């Protein structure tokens, strides 16, 4: 008997949730509900300097208003908690210890300024700038000790040499990344904060997540996570990367578009059914932008209907509420 589908939505409480976040949450929720699975809400607040408790509370309120519920999460508990990353540091420490014992990590003393100035570094993940050129990978123990006296290092994961990453994505199909994609990456920063890549792998494994649905901007993070799953002896989930949401001009909607934050639209009186209908129509799930509740979309949801290109929302939908 196949294991029950377990999916999740894992927002970062560093700002108001915008329409693009709602689209990713809706896709993840529809997939789980259509499969009769378990939907998990996890708060990814591991970067404490950027995260705020009031944003976490607002996210919960906005999701409920929109019509999305969850079976496990920070407010309702569950068998695989805690469901807040800042309360799971011991789990990340344990994973880090295993990687250190297995020789998969090494200390890095490079500053961000030094990395950005590297003239021949190939391009890596879009959000990180150039790929790490391996400056500290081959340092001797003597050199590491000498540098550690002057600077606390970060810890980098040594990606497998001559090994790419190939996986099947529910939206984009077969996706292949070449060996060395993105370069060796940080799993713990110099300030002691665990990196997203490590935390998300540990969390998804601990919470028995079988299906990860998230934005296409995280597609190129997948090879790193697959290498971590392998190094930690864990089974990776299935992946689906949904397109980003853009305005009529193709500009990506983000937290900078405060007027299109769920909380702002809600305060302005926009009915959640109207917003859900606009998203569903732009995504090609319904023929007309008519009001609809998320629950009504469950029988209509298919991965084959999810577009690969950005989902464009017309400003006319929001104009009465701006």
PDB file of C-alpha atoms in Angstrom:
ATOM      1  CA  UNK A   1       0.000   0.000   0.000  1.00  0.00           C
ATOM      2  CA  UNK A   2       1.402   3.384  -1.004  1.00  0.00           C
ATOM      3  CA  UNK A   3       2.284   5.812   1.791  1.00  0.00           C
ATOM      4  CA  UNK A   4      -0.170   8.646   2.337  1.00  0.00           C
ATOM      5  CA  UNK A   5       0.731  11.904   0.648  1.00  0.00           C
ATOM      6  CA  UNK A   6       2.136  14.446   3.078  1.00  0.00           C
ATOM      7  CA  UNK A   7       2.638  17.956   1.745  1.00  0.00           C
ATOM      8  CA  UNK A   8       3.512  21.254   3.328  1.00  0.00           C
ATOM      9  CA  UNK A   9       3.571  25.011   3.058  1.00  0.00           C
ATOM     10  CA  UNK A  10       6.576  26.592   4.760  1.00  0.00           C
ATOM     11  CA  UNK A  11       6.506  30.403   4.725  1.00  0.00           C
ATOM     12  CA  UNK A  12       9.184  32.711   6.126  1.00  0.00           C
ATOM     13  CA  UNK A  13       7.724  35.310   8.539  1.00  0.00           C
ATOM     14  CA  UNK A  14       9.909  38.172   7.340  1.00  0.00           C
ATOM     15  CA  UNK A  15       7.123  40.235   5.789  1.00  0.00           C
ATOM     16  CA  UNK A  16       3.493  40.232   4.733  1.00  0.00           C
ATOM     17  CA  UNK A  17       2.365  37.311   2.609  1.00  0.00           C
ATOM     18  CA  UNK A  18       1.654  38.383  -0.973  1.00  0.00           C
ATOM     19  CA  UNK A  19      -0.447  36.949  -3.779  1.00  0.00           C
ATOM     20  CA  UNK A  20       2.440  34.852  -5.093  1.00  0.00           C
ATOM     21  CA  UNK A  21       2.772  33.135  -1.720  1.00  0.00           C
ATOM     22  CA  UNK A  22      -0.953  32.375  -1.755  1.00  0.00           C
ATOM     23  CA  UNK A  23      -0.659  30.790  -5.187  1.00  0.00           C
ATOM     24  CA  UNK A  24       2.128  28.449  -4.029  1.00  0.00           C
ATOM     25  CA  UNK A  25       0.187  27.626  -0.865  1.00  0.00           C
ATOM     26  CA  UNK A  26      -2.962  26.971  -2.872  1.00  0.00           C
ATOM     27  CA  UNK A  27      -1.206  24.610  -5.294  1.00  0.00           C
ATOM     28  CA  UNK A  28       0.396  22.663  -2.446  1.00  0.00           C
ATOM     29  CA  UNK A  29      -2.919  22.473  -0.572  1.00  0.00           C
ATOM     30  CA  UNK A  30      -4.956  21.420  -3.614  1.00  0.00           C
ATOM     31  CA  UNK A  31      -2.534  18.606  -4.421  1.00  0.00           C
ATOM     32  CA  UNK A  32      -2.680  17.220  -0.880  1.00  0.00           C
ATOM     33  CA  UNK A  33      -6.446  17.562  -0.535  1.00  0.00           C
ATOM     34  CA  UNK A  34      -7.077  15.937  -3.926  1.00  0.00           C
ATOM     35  CA  UNK A  35      -4.895  12.987  -2.864  1.00  0.00           C
ATOM     36  CA  UNK A  36      -6.617  12.720   0.517  1.00  0.00           C
ATOM     37  CA  UNK A  37      -3.318  13.382   2.276  1.00  0.00           C
ATOM     38  CA  UNK A  38      -2.033  15.373   5.254  1.00  0.00           C
ATOM     39  CA  UNK A  39      -1.211  19.061   4.916  1.00  0.00           C
ATOM     40  CA  UNK A  40       1.495  20.499   7.176  1.00  0.00           C
ATOM     41  CA  UNK A  41       2.190  24.152   7.954  1.00  0.00           C
ATOM     42  CA  UNK A  42       5.747  24.926   9.037  1.00  0.00           C
ATOM     43  CA  UNK A  43       7.108  28.335   9.987  1.00  0.00           C
ATOM     44  CA  UNK A  44      10.624  28.840   8.589  1.00  0.00           C
ATOM     45  CA  UNK A  45      11.951  31.440  11.009  1.00  0.00           C
ATOM     46  CA  UNK A  46      15.498  30.117  11.279  1.00  0.00           C
ATOM     47  CA  UNK A  47      16.915  33.511  10.288  1.00  0.00           C
ATOM     48  CA  UNK A  48      15.864  35.235  13.510  1.00  0.00           C
ATOM     49  CA  UNK A  49      17.213  38.712  12.609  1.00  0.00           C
ATOM     50  CA  UNK A  50      14.766  38.820   9.663  1.00  0.00           C
ATOM     51  CA  UNK A  51      11.792  36.987  11.165  1.00  0.00           C
ATOM     52  CA  UNK A  52       9.056  38.624  13.240  1.00  0.00           C
ATOM     53  CA  UNK A  53       6.414  36.900  15.412  1.00  0.00           C
ATOM     54  CA  UNK A  54       3.658  39.261  14.268  1.00  0.00           C
ATOM     55  CA  UNK A  55       4.272  38.272  10.639  1.00  0.00           C
ATOM     56  CA  UNK A  56       3.950  34.596  11.628  1.00  0.00           C
ATOM     57  CA  UNK A  57       0.580  35.292  13.229  1.00  0.00           C
ATOM     58  CA  UNK A  58      -0.518  37.304  10.199  1.00  0.00           C
ATOM     59  CA  UNK A  59       0.354  34.404   7.887  1.00  0.00           C
ATOM     60  CA  UNK A  60      -1.885  32.044   9.854  1.00  0.00           C
ATOM     61  CA  UNK A  61      -4.738  34.556   9.765  1.00  0.00           C
ATOM     62  CA  UNK A  62      -4.340  35.227   6.041  1.00  0.00           C
ATOM     63  CA  UNK A  63      -4.344  31.524   5.139  1.00  0.00           C
ATOM     64  CA  UNK A  64      -7.506  30.902   7.171  1.00  0.00           C
ATOM     65  CA  UNK A  65      -9.179  33.918   5.563  1.00  0.00           C
ATOM     66  CA  UNK A  66      -8.244  32.634   2.112  1.00  0.00           C
ATOM     67  CA  UNK A  67      -9.726  29.211   2.802  1.00  0.00           C
ATOM     68  CA  UNK A  68      -6.645  27.060   3.386  1.00  0.00           C
ATOM     69  CA  UNK A  69      -6.503  24.807   6.443  1.00  0.00           C
ATOM     70  CA  UNK A  70      -3.839  22.433   7.759  1.00  0.00           C
ATOM     71  CA  UNK A  71      -3.731  19.197   9.709  1.00  0.00           C
ATOM     72  CA  UNK A  72      -0.428  19.794  11.528  1.00  0.00           C
ATOM     73  CA  UNK A  73       1.267  23.053  12.377  1.00  0.00           C
ATOM     74  CA  UNK A  74       2.501  25.543  14.987  1.00  0.00           C
ATOM     75  CA  UNK A  75      -0.966  26.241  16.369  1.00  0.00           C
ATOM     76  CA  UNK A  76      -2.518  22.748  16.168  1.00  0.00           C
ATOM     77  CA  UNK A  77       0.516  20.573  16.882  1.00  0.00           C
ATOM     78  CA  UNK A  78       1.022  17.100  15.441  1.00  0.00           C
ATOM     79  CA  UNK A  79       3.208  14.012  15.742  1.00  0.00           C
ATOM     80  CA  UNK A  80       6.316  15.489  14.072  1.00  0.00           C
ATOM     81  CA  UNK A  81       6.666  18.857  15.779  1.00  0.00           C
ATOM     82  CA  UNK A  82       7.811  21.340  16.662  1.00  0.00           C
ATOM     83  CA  UNK A  83       6.620  23.058  13.497  1.00  0.00           C
ATOM     84  CA  UNK A  84       8.688  26.215  14.012  1.00  0.00           C
ATOM     85  CA  UNK A  85      12.296  26.106  12.806  1.00  0.00           C
ATOM     86  CA  UNK A  86      13.725  28.181  15.659  1.00  0.00           C
ATOM     87  CA  UNK A  87      12.558  25.412  18.005  1.00  0.00           C
ATOM     88  CA  UNK A  88      14.354  22.682  16.022  1.00  0.00           C
ATOM     89  CA  UNK A  89      17.987  23.745  16.341  1.00  0.00           C
ATOM     90  CA  UNK A  90      19.004  20.486  18.023  1.00  0.00           C
ATOM     91  CA  UNK A  91      17.890  18.555  14.934  1.00  0.00           C
ATOM     92  CA  UNK A  92      20.042  20.717  12.649  1.00  0.00           C
ATOM     93  CA  UNK A  93      22.995  20.359  15.014  1.00  0.00           C
ATOM     94  CA  UNK A  94      22.679  16.573  14.893  1.00  0.00           C
ATOM     95  CA  UNK A  95      22.648  16.594  11.080  1.00  0.00           C
ATOM     96  CA  UNK A  96      25.646  18.922  11.042  1.00  0.00           C
ATOM     97  CA  UNK A  97      27.554  16.585  13.361  1.00  0.00           C
ATOM     98  CA  UNK A  98      26.940  13.642  11.022  1.00  0.00           C
ATOM     99  CA  UNK A  99      28.142  15.597   8.013  1.00  0.00           C
ATOM    100  CA  UNK A 100      31.260  16.675   9.912  1.00  0.00           C
ATOM    101  CA  UNK A 101      32.021  13.111  11.011  1.00  0.00           C
ATOM    102  CA  UNK A 102      31.662  11.911   7.432  1.00  0.00           C
ATOM    103  CA  UNK A 103      34.025  14.570   6.101  1.00  0.00           C
ATOM    104  CA  UNK A 104      31.350  16.293   4.014  1.00  0.00           C
ATOM    105  CA  UNK A 105      31.974  19.797   5.423  1.00  0.00           C
ATOM    106  CA  UNK A 106      34.903  22.178   5.650  1.00  0.00           C
ATOM    107  CA  UNK A 107      35.423  25.619   7.216  1.00  0.00           C
ATOM    108  CA  UNK A 108      35.268  28.639   4.933  1.00  0.00           C
ATOM    109  CA  UNK A 109      36.865  31.949   5.883  1.00  0.00           C
ATOM    110  CA  UNK A 110      35.842  33.927   2.791  1.00  0.00           C
ATOM    111  CA  UNK A 111      33.824  37.103   3.157  1.00  0.00           C
ATOM    112  CA  UNK A 112      30.868  37.847   0.901  1.00  0.00           C
ATOM    113  CA  UNK A 113      32.796  40.779  -0.579  1.00  0.00           C
ATOM    114  CA  UNK A 114      35.678  38.485  -1.523  1.00  0.00           C
ATOM    115  CA  UNK A 115      33.349  36.027  -3.220  1.00  0.00           C
ATOM    116  CA  UNK A 116      31.527  38.690  -5.218  1.00  0.00           C
ATOM    117  CA  UNK A 117      34.835  40.071  -6.460  1.00  0.00           C
ATOM    118  CA  UNK A 118      36.075  36.721  -7.794  1.00  0.00           C
ATOM    119  CA  UNK A 119      36.589  37.513 -11.512  1.00  0.00           C
ATOM    120  CA  UNK A 120      36.328  34.020 -12.958  1.00  0.00           C
ATOM    121  CA  UNK A 121      33.642  32.491 -10.732  1.00  0.00           C
ATOM    122  CA  UNK A 122      30.846  30.874 -12.748  1.00  0.00           C
ATOM    123  CA  UNK A 123      27.302  31.923 -12.103  1.00  0.00           C
ATOM    124  CA  UNK A 124      25.462  30.026  -9.401  1.00  0.00           C
ATOM    125  CA  UNK A 125      22.065  30.285  -7.787  1.00  0.00           C
ATOM    126  CA  UNK A 126      20.385  33.512  -8.841  1.00  0.00           C
ATOM    127  CA  UNK A 127      19.928  34.723  -5.277  1.00  0.00           C
ATOM    128  CA  UNK A 128      23.534  34.116  -4.259  1.00  0.00           C
ATOM    129  CA  UNK A 129      25.593  35.612  -7.046  1.00  0.00           C
ATOM    130  CA  UNK A 130      28.682  33.757  -8.308  1.00  0.00           C
ATOM    131  CA  UNK A 131      29.170  30.102  -7.464  1.00  0.00           C
ATOM    132  CA  UNK A 132      31.739  29.460  -4.752  1.00  0.00           C
ATOM    133  CA  UNK A 133      35.132  29.023  -6.448  1.00  0.00           C
ATOM    134  CA  UNK A 134      36.460  26.575  -3.841  1.00  0.00           C
ATOM    135  CA  UNK A 135      38.934  28.976  -2.222  1.00  0.00           C
ATOM    136  CA  UNK A 136      38.962  27.252   1.185  1.00  0.00           C
ATOM    137  CA  UNK A 137      38.284  23.712   0.026  1.00  0.00           C
ATOM    138  CA  UNK A 138      41.921  22.592  -0.021  1.00  0.00           C
ATOM    139  CA  UNK A 139      43.333  24.491   2.961  1.00  0.00           C
ATOM    140  CA  UNK A 140      45.650  22.513   5.209  1.00  0.00           C
ATOM    141  CA  UNK A 141      44.744  21.927   8.859  1.00  0.00           C
ATOM    142  CA  UNK A 142      47.553  24.287   9.826  1.00  0.00           C
ATOM    143  CA  UNK A 143      46.185  27.050   7.600  1.00  0.00           C
ATOM    144  CA  UNK A 144      42.643  26.493   8.900  1.00  0.00           C
ATOM    145  CA  UNK A 145      43.827  26.781  12.496  1.00  0.00           C
ATOM    146  CA  UNK A 146      45.754  29.956  11.711  1.00  0.00           C
ATOM    147  CA  UNK A 147      42.780  31.601  10.024  1.00  0.00           C
ATOM    148  CA  UNK A 148      40.362  30.468  12.745  1.00  0.00           C
ATOM    149  CA  UNK A 149      42.311  32.555  15.239  1.00  0.00           C
ATOM    150  CA  UNK A 150      41.331  35.676  13.310  1.00  0.00           C
ATOM    151  CA  UNK A 151      37.886  34.824  11.952  1.00  0.00           C
ATOM    152  CA  UNK A 152      35.037  32.471  12.807  1.00  0.00           C
ATOM    153  CA  UNK A 153      34.391  30.394   9.680  1.00  0.00           C
ATOM    154  CA  UNK A 154      31.178  29.301   8.065  1.00  0.00           C
ATOM    155  CA  UNK A 155      30.778  25.621   7.208  1.00  0.00           C
ATOM    156  CA  UNK A 156      30.415  24.539   3.577  1.00  0.00           C
ATOM    157  CA  UNK A 157      29.100  21.298   2.147  1.00  0.00           C
ATOM    158  CA  UNK A 158      31.534  19.638  -0.216  1.00  0.00           C
ATOM    159  CA  UNK A 159      29.383  18.729  -3.227  1.00  0.00           C
ATOM    160  CA  UNK A 160      30.220  15.457  -4.987  1.00  0.00           C
ATOM    161  CA  UNK A 161      32.744  15.810  -7.784  1.00  0.00           C
ATOM    162  CA  UNK A 162      31.671  14.703 -11.257  1.00  0.00           C
ATOM    163  CA  UNK A 163      28.123  14.080 -10.037  1.00  0.00           C
ATOM    164  CA  UNK A 164      25.192  16.103 -11.338  1.00  0.00           C
ATOM    165  CA  UNK A 165      21.601  15.961 -10.184  1.00  0.00           C
ATOM    166  CA  UNK A 166      18.606  14.690 -12.124  1.00  0.00           C
ATOM    167  CA  UNK A 167      15.034  14.584 -10.883  1.00  0.00           C
ATOM    168  CA  UNK A 168      11.485  14.533 -12.189  1.00  0.00           C
ATOM    169  CA  UNK A 169       9.443  17.616 -11.430  1.00  0.00           C
ATOM    170  CA  UNK A 170       5.641  17.444 -11.546  1.00  0.00           C
ATOM    171  CA  UNK A 171       5.508  20.756 -13.448  1.00  0.00           C
ATOM    172  CA  UNK A 172       8.785  20.989 -15.407  1.00  0.00           C
ATOM    173  CA  UNK A 173       9.336  17.298 -16.130  1.00  0.00           C
ATOM    174  CA  UNK A 174      12.857  15.843 -16.172  1.00  0.00           C
ATOM    175  CA  UNK A 175      15.299  18.432 -14.808  1.00  0.00           C
ATOM    176  CA  UNK A 176      19.066  17.954 -14.957  1.00  0.00           C
ATOM    177  CA  UNK A 177      21.845  19.983 -13.358  1.00  0.00           C
ATOM    178  CA  UNK A 178      25.520  19.477 -14.287  1.00  0.00           C
ATOM    179  CA  UNK A 179      28.254  18.511 -11.817  1.00  0.00           C
ATOM    180  CA  UNK A 180      29.306  21.396  -9.613  1.00  0.00           C
ATOM    181  CA  UNK A 181      26.007  23.283 -10.023  1.00  0.00           C
ATOM    182  CA  UNK A 182      26.148  26.290  -7.719  1.00  0.00           C
ATOM    183  CA  UNK A 183      29.414  25.239  -6.097  1.00  0.00           C
ATOM    184  CA  UNK A 184      30.022  24.140  -2.502  1.00  0.00           C
ATOM    185  CA  UNK A 185      27.399  25.782  -0.319  1.00  0.00           C
ATOM    186  CA  UNK A 186      27.083  27.017   3.244  1.00  0.00           C
ATOM    187  CA  UNK A 187      25.168  24.914   5.766  1.00  0.00           C
ATOM    188  CA  UNK A 188      26.007  27.050   8.800  1.00  0.00           C
ATOM    189  CA  UNK A 189      26.875  30.703   8.624  1.00  0.00           C
ATOM    190  CA  UNK A 190      29.765  32.290  10.491  1.00  0.00           C
ATOM    191  CA  UNK A 191      27.270  33.829  12.922  1.00  0.00           C
ATOM    192  CA  UNK A 192      26.020  30.347  13.854  1.00  0.00           C
ATOM    193  CA  UNK A 193      22.738  30.463  11.939  1.00  0.00           C
ATOM    194  CA  UNK A 194      21.927  27.247  10.088  1.00  0.00           C
ATOM    195  CA  UNK A 195      21.338  27.685   6.376  1.00  0.00           C
ATOM    196  CA  UNK A 196      18.018  27.108   4.642  1.00  0.00           C
ATOM    197  CA  UNK A 197      19.316  24.177   2.590  1.00  0.00           C
ATOM    198  CA  UNK A 198      20.183  22.081   5.646  1.00  0.00           C
ATOM    199  CA  UNK A 199      17.156  23.060   7.720  1.00  0.00           C
ATOM    200  CA  UNK A 200      14.604  22.331   4.995  1.00  0.00           C
ATOM    201  CA  UNK A 201      16.044  18.874   4.295  1.00  0.00           C
ATOM    202  CA  UNK A 202      16.060  17.925   7.979  1.00  0.00           C
ATOM    203  CA  UNK A 203      12.547  19.290   8.504  1.00  0.00           C
ATOM    204  CA  UNK A 204      10.994  17.618   5.480  1.00  0.00           C
ATOM    205  CA  UNK A 205      12.576  14.282   6.395  1.00  0.00           C
ATOM    206  CA  UNK A 206      11.559  14.530  10.060  1.00  0.00           C
ATOM    207  CA  UNK A 207       7.996  15.474   9.133  1.00  0.00           C
ATOM    208  CA  UNK A 208       7.717  12.603   6.629  1.00  0.00           C
ATOM    209  CA  UNK A 209       6.980  15.008   3.771  1.00  0.00           C
ATOM    210  CA  UNK A 210       6.439  13.046   0.549  1.00  0.00           C
ATOM    211  CA  UNK A 211       5.626  15.932  -1.809  1.00  0.00           C
ATOM    212  CA  UNK A 212       7.285  19.356  -1.839  1.00  0.00           C
ATOM    213  CA  UNK A 213       5.401  22.051  -3.769  1.00  0.00           C
ATOM    214  CA  UNK A 214       7.078  25.462  -3.921  1.00  0.00           C
ATOM    215  CA  UNK A 215       7.888  28.366  -6.218  1.00  0.00           C
ATOM    216  CA  UNK A 216       9.973  27.960  -9.367  1.00  0.00           C
ATOM    217  CA  UNK A 217      12.539  30.385  -7.926  1.00  0.00           C
ATOM    218  CA  UNK A 218      13.683  27.487  -5.707  1.00  0.00           C
ATOM    219  CA  UNK A 219      14.105  25.032  -8.566  1.00  0.00           C
ATOM    220  CA  UNK A 220      17.882  25.407  -8.613  1.00  0.00           C
ATOM    221  CA  UNK A 221      18.057  24.727  -4.865  1.00  0.00           C
ATOM    222  CA  UNK A 222      16.896  21.167  -5.481  1.00  0.00           C
ATOM    223  CA  UNK A 223      20.307  19.691  -6.456  1.00  0.00           C
ATOM    224  CA  UNK A 224      21.803  20.929  -3.188  1.00  0.00           C
ATOM    225  CA  UNK A 225      18.992  19.362  -1.224  1.00  0.00           C
ATOM    226  CA  UNK A 226      19.259  16.080  -3.101  1.00  0.00           C
ATOM    227  CA  UNK A 227      22.980  15.915  -2.268  1.00  0.00           C
ATOM    228  CA  UNK A 228      22.163  16.579   1.386  1.00  0.00           C
ATOM    229  CA  UNK A 229      19.483  13.872   1.419  1.00  0.00           C
ATOM    230  CA  UNK A 230      22.058  11.438   0.053  1.00  0.00           C
ATOM    231  CA  UNK A 231      24.775  12.489   2.492  1.00  0.00           C
ATOM    232  CA  UNK A 232      22.409  12.178   5.464  1.00  0.00           C
ATOM    233  CA  UNK A 233      21.038   8.807   4.329  1.00  0.00           C
ATOM    234  CA  UNK A 234      17.526  10.189   3.858  1.00  0.00           C
ATOM    235  CA  UNK A 235      14.886   9.570   1.196  1.00  0.00           C
ATOM    236  CA  UNK A 236      14.039  12.707  -0.827  1.00  0.00           C
ATOM    237  CA  UNK A 237      10.437  13.708  -1.532  1.00  0.00           C
ATOM    238  CA  UNK A 238       8.830  14.293  -4.913  1.00  0.00           C
ATOM    239  CA  UNK A 239       9.075  17.879  -6.160  1.00  0.00           C
ATOM    240  CA  UNK A 240       6.759  20.283  -7.948  1.00  0.00           C
ATOM    241  CA  UNK A 241       7.861  23.839  -8.685  1.00  0.00           C
ATOM    242  CA  UNK A 242       4.988  26.140  -9.556  1.00  0.00           C
ATOM    243  CA  UNK A 243       5.450  29.307 -11.624  1.00  0.00           C
ATOM    244  CA  UNK A 244       5.823  32.679  -9.988  1.00  0.00           C
ATOM    245  CA  UNK A 245       3.022  35.227 -10.069  1.00  0.00           C
ATOM    246  CA  UNK A 246       3.606  38.390 -12.100  1.00  0.00           C
ATOM    247  CA  UNK A 247       1.700  41.539 -12.930  1.00  0.00           C
ATOM    248  CA  UNK A 248       0.481  42.388 -16.440  1.00  0.00           C
ATOM    249  CA  UNK A 249       3.972  43.613 -17.377  1.00  0.00           C
ATOM    250  CA  UNK A 250       5.613  40.384 -16.299  1.00  0.00           C
ATOM    251  CA  UNK A 251       7.183  41.862 -13.163  1.00  0.00           C
ATOM    252  CA  UNK A 252       7.291  39.344 -10.331  1.00  0.00           C
ATOM    253  CA  UNK A 253       4.996  40.052  -7.403  1.00  0.00           C
ATOM    254  CA  UNK A 254       6.880  40.032  -4.123  1.00  0.00           C
ATOM    255  CA  UNK A 255       6.837  41.428  -0.606  1.00  0.00           C
ATOM    256  CA  UNK A 256       7.771  44.792  -2.099  1.00  0.00           C
ATOM    257  CA  UNK A 257       4.253  45.000  -3.584  1.00  0.00           C
ATOM    258  CA  UNK A 258       2.692  45.877  -0.238  1.00  0.00           C
ATOM    259  CA  UNK A 259      -0.620  46.839  -1.838  1.00  0.00           C
ATOM    260  CA  UNK A 260      -0.977  43.251  -3.072  1.00  0.00           C
ATOM    261  CA  UNK A 261      -0.219  41.703   0.312  1.00  0.00           C
ATOM    262  CA  UNK A 262      -3.013  39.401   1.446  1.00  0.00           C
ATOM    263  CA  UNK A 263      -3.467  41.430   4.635  1.00  0.00           C
ATOM    264  CA  UNK A 264      -3.815  44.701   2.697  1.00  0.00           C
ATOM    265  CA  UNK A 265      -6.351  43.251   0.242  1.00  0.00           C
ATOM    266  CA  UNK A 266      -8.255  41.765   3.140  1.00  0.00           C
ATOM    267  CA  UNK A 267      -8.337  45.109   4.976  1.00  0.00           C
ATOM    268  CA  UNK A 268      -9.536  46.800   1.785  1.00  0.00           C
ATOM    269  CA  UNK A 269     -12.519  44.456   1.653  1.00  0.00           C
ATOM    270  CA  UNK A 270     -11.544  42.093  -1.145  1.00  0.00           C
ATOM    271  CA  UNK A 271     -13.543  38.865  -0.777  1.00  0.00           C
ATOM    272  CA  UNK A 272     -11.257  35.833  -0.559  1.00  0.00           C
ATOM    273  CA  UNK A 273     -13.391  34.048  -3.170  1.00  0.00           C
ATOM    274  CA  UNK A 274     -12.699  36.818  -5.665  1.00  0.00           C
ATOM    275  CA  UNK A 275      -8.959  36.541  -5.088  1.00  0.00           C
ATOM    276  CA  UNK A 276      -9.038  32.747  -5.336  1.00  0.00           C
ATOM    277  CA  UNK A 277     -11.022  32.984  -8.560  1.00  0.00           C
ATOM    278  CA  UNK A 278      -8.564  35.455 -10.073  1.00  0.00           C
ATOM    279  CA  UNK A 279      -5.613  33.196  -9.227  1.00  0.00           C
ATOM    280  CA  UNK A 280      -7.356  30.058 -10.483  1.00  0.00           C
ATOM    281  CA  UNK A 281      -8.306  31.733 -13.761  1.00  0.00           C
ATOM    282  CA  UNK A 282      -4.812  33.129 -14.341  1.00  0.00           C
ATOM    283  CA  UNK A 283      -3.412  29.649 -13.701  1.00  0.00           C
ATOM    284  CA  UNK A 284      -5.812  28.103 -16.205  1.00  0.00           C
ATOM    285  CA  UNK A 285      -7.774  26.068 -13.652  1.00  0.00           C
ATOM    286  CA  UNK A 286     -11.134  27.727 -14.401  1.00  0.00           C
ATOM    287  CA  UNK A 287     -12.467  29.335 -17.582  1.00  0.00           C
ATOM    288  CA  UNK A 288     -13.566  32.666 -16.119  1.00  0.00           C
ATOM    289  CA  UNK A 289     -12.308  34.840 -13.234  1.00  0.00           C
ATOM    290  CA  UNK A 290     -15.418  34.198 -11.163  1.00  0.00           C
ATOM    291  CA  UNK A 291     -15.478  33.940  -7.346  1.00  0.00           C
ATOM    292  CA  UNK A 292     -14.614  30.486  -6.083  1.00  0.00           C
ATOM    293  CA  UNK A 293     -13.630  28.916  -2.793  1.00  0.00           C
ATOM    294  CA  UNK A 294     -10.368  26.923  -2.716  1.00  0.00           C
ATOM    295  CA  UNK A 295     -12.299  23.807  -1.705  1.00  0.00           C
ATOM    296  CA  UNK A 296     -14.284  24.012  -4.962  1.00  0.00           C
ATOM    297  CA  UNK A 297     -11.032  23.764  -6.930  1.00  0.00           C
ATOM    298  CA  UNK A 298      -9.958  20.424  -5.447  1.00  0.00           C
ATOM    299  CA  UNK A 299     -11.641  18.177  -8.048  1.00  0.00           C
ATOM    300  CA  UNK A 300     -10.362  20.393 -10.886  1.00  0.00           C
ATOM    301  CA  UNK A 301      -6.698  20.369  -9.872  1.00  0.00           C
ATOM    302  CA  UNK A 302      -4.235  18.537 -12.128  1.00  0.00           C
ATOM    303  CA  UNK A 303      -0.489  19.005 -12.448  1.00  0.00           C
ATOM    304  CA  UNK A 304      -0.948  18.954 -16.218  1.00  0.00           C
ATOM    305  CA  UNK A 305      -2.938  22.197 -15.905  1.00  0.00           C
ATOM    306  CA  UNK A 306      -0.244  24.064 -13.985  1.00  0.00           C
ATOM    307  CA  UNK A 307       1.635  26.347 -16.410  1.00  0.00           C
ATOM    308  CA  UNK A 308       5.414  26.552 -16.639  1.00  0.00           C
ATOM    309  CA  UNK A 309       5.476  30.250 -17.452  1.00  0.00           C
ATOM    310  CA  UNK A 310       4.731  33.001 -14.880  1.00  0.00           C
ATOM    311  CA  UNK A 311       1.087  33.441 -13.967  1.00  0.00           C
ATOM    312  CA  UNK A 312       0.002  36.987 -14.837  1.00  0.00           C
ATOM    313  CA  UNK A 313      -2.714  38.696 -12.836  1.00  0.00           C
ATOM    314  CA  UNK A 314      -4.598  41.642 -14.295  1.00  0.00           C
ATOM    315  CA  UNK A 315      -4.556  44.856 -12.264  1.00  0.00           C
ATOM    316  CA  UNK A 316      -8.281  45.168 -12.953  1.00  0.00           C
ATOM    317  CA  UNK A 317      -8.928  42.475 -10.369  1.00  0.00           C
ATOM    318  CA  UNK A 318      -7.290  44.524  -7.618  1.00  0.00           C
ATOM    319  CA  UNK A 319      -8.111  48.093  -8.695  1.00  0.00           C
ATOM    320  CA  UNK A 320     -11.298  48.427  -6.595  1.00  0.00           C
ATOM    321  CA  UNK A 321      -9.277  47.550  -3.493  1.00  0.00           C
ATOM    322  CA  UNK A 322      -6.131  49.617  -4.044  1.00  0.00           C
TER     323      UNK A 322
END
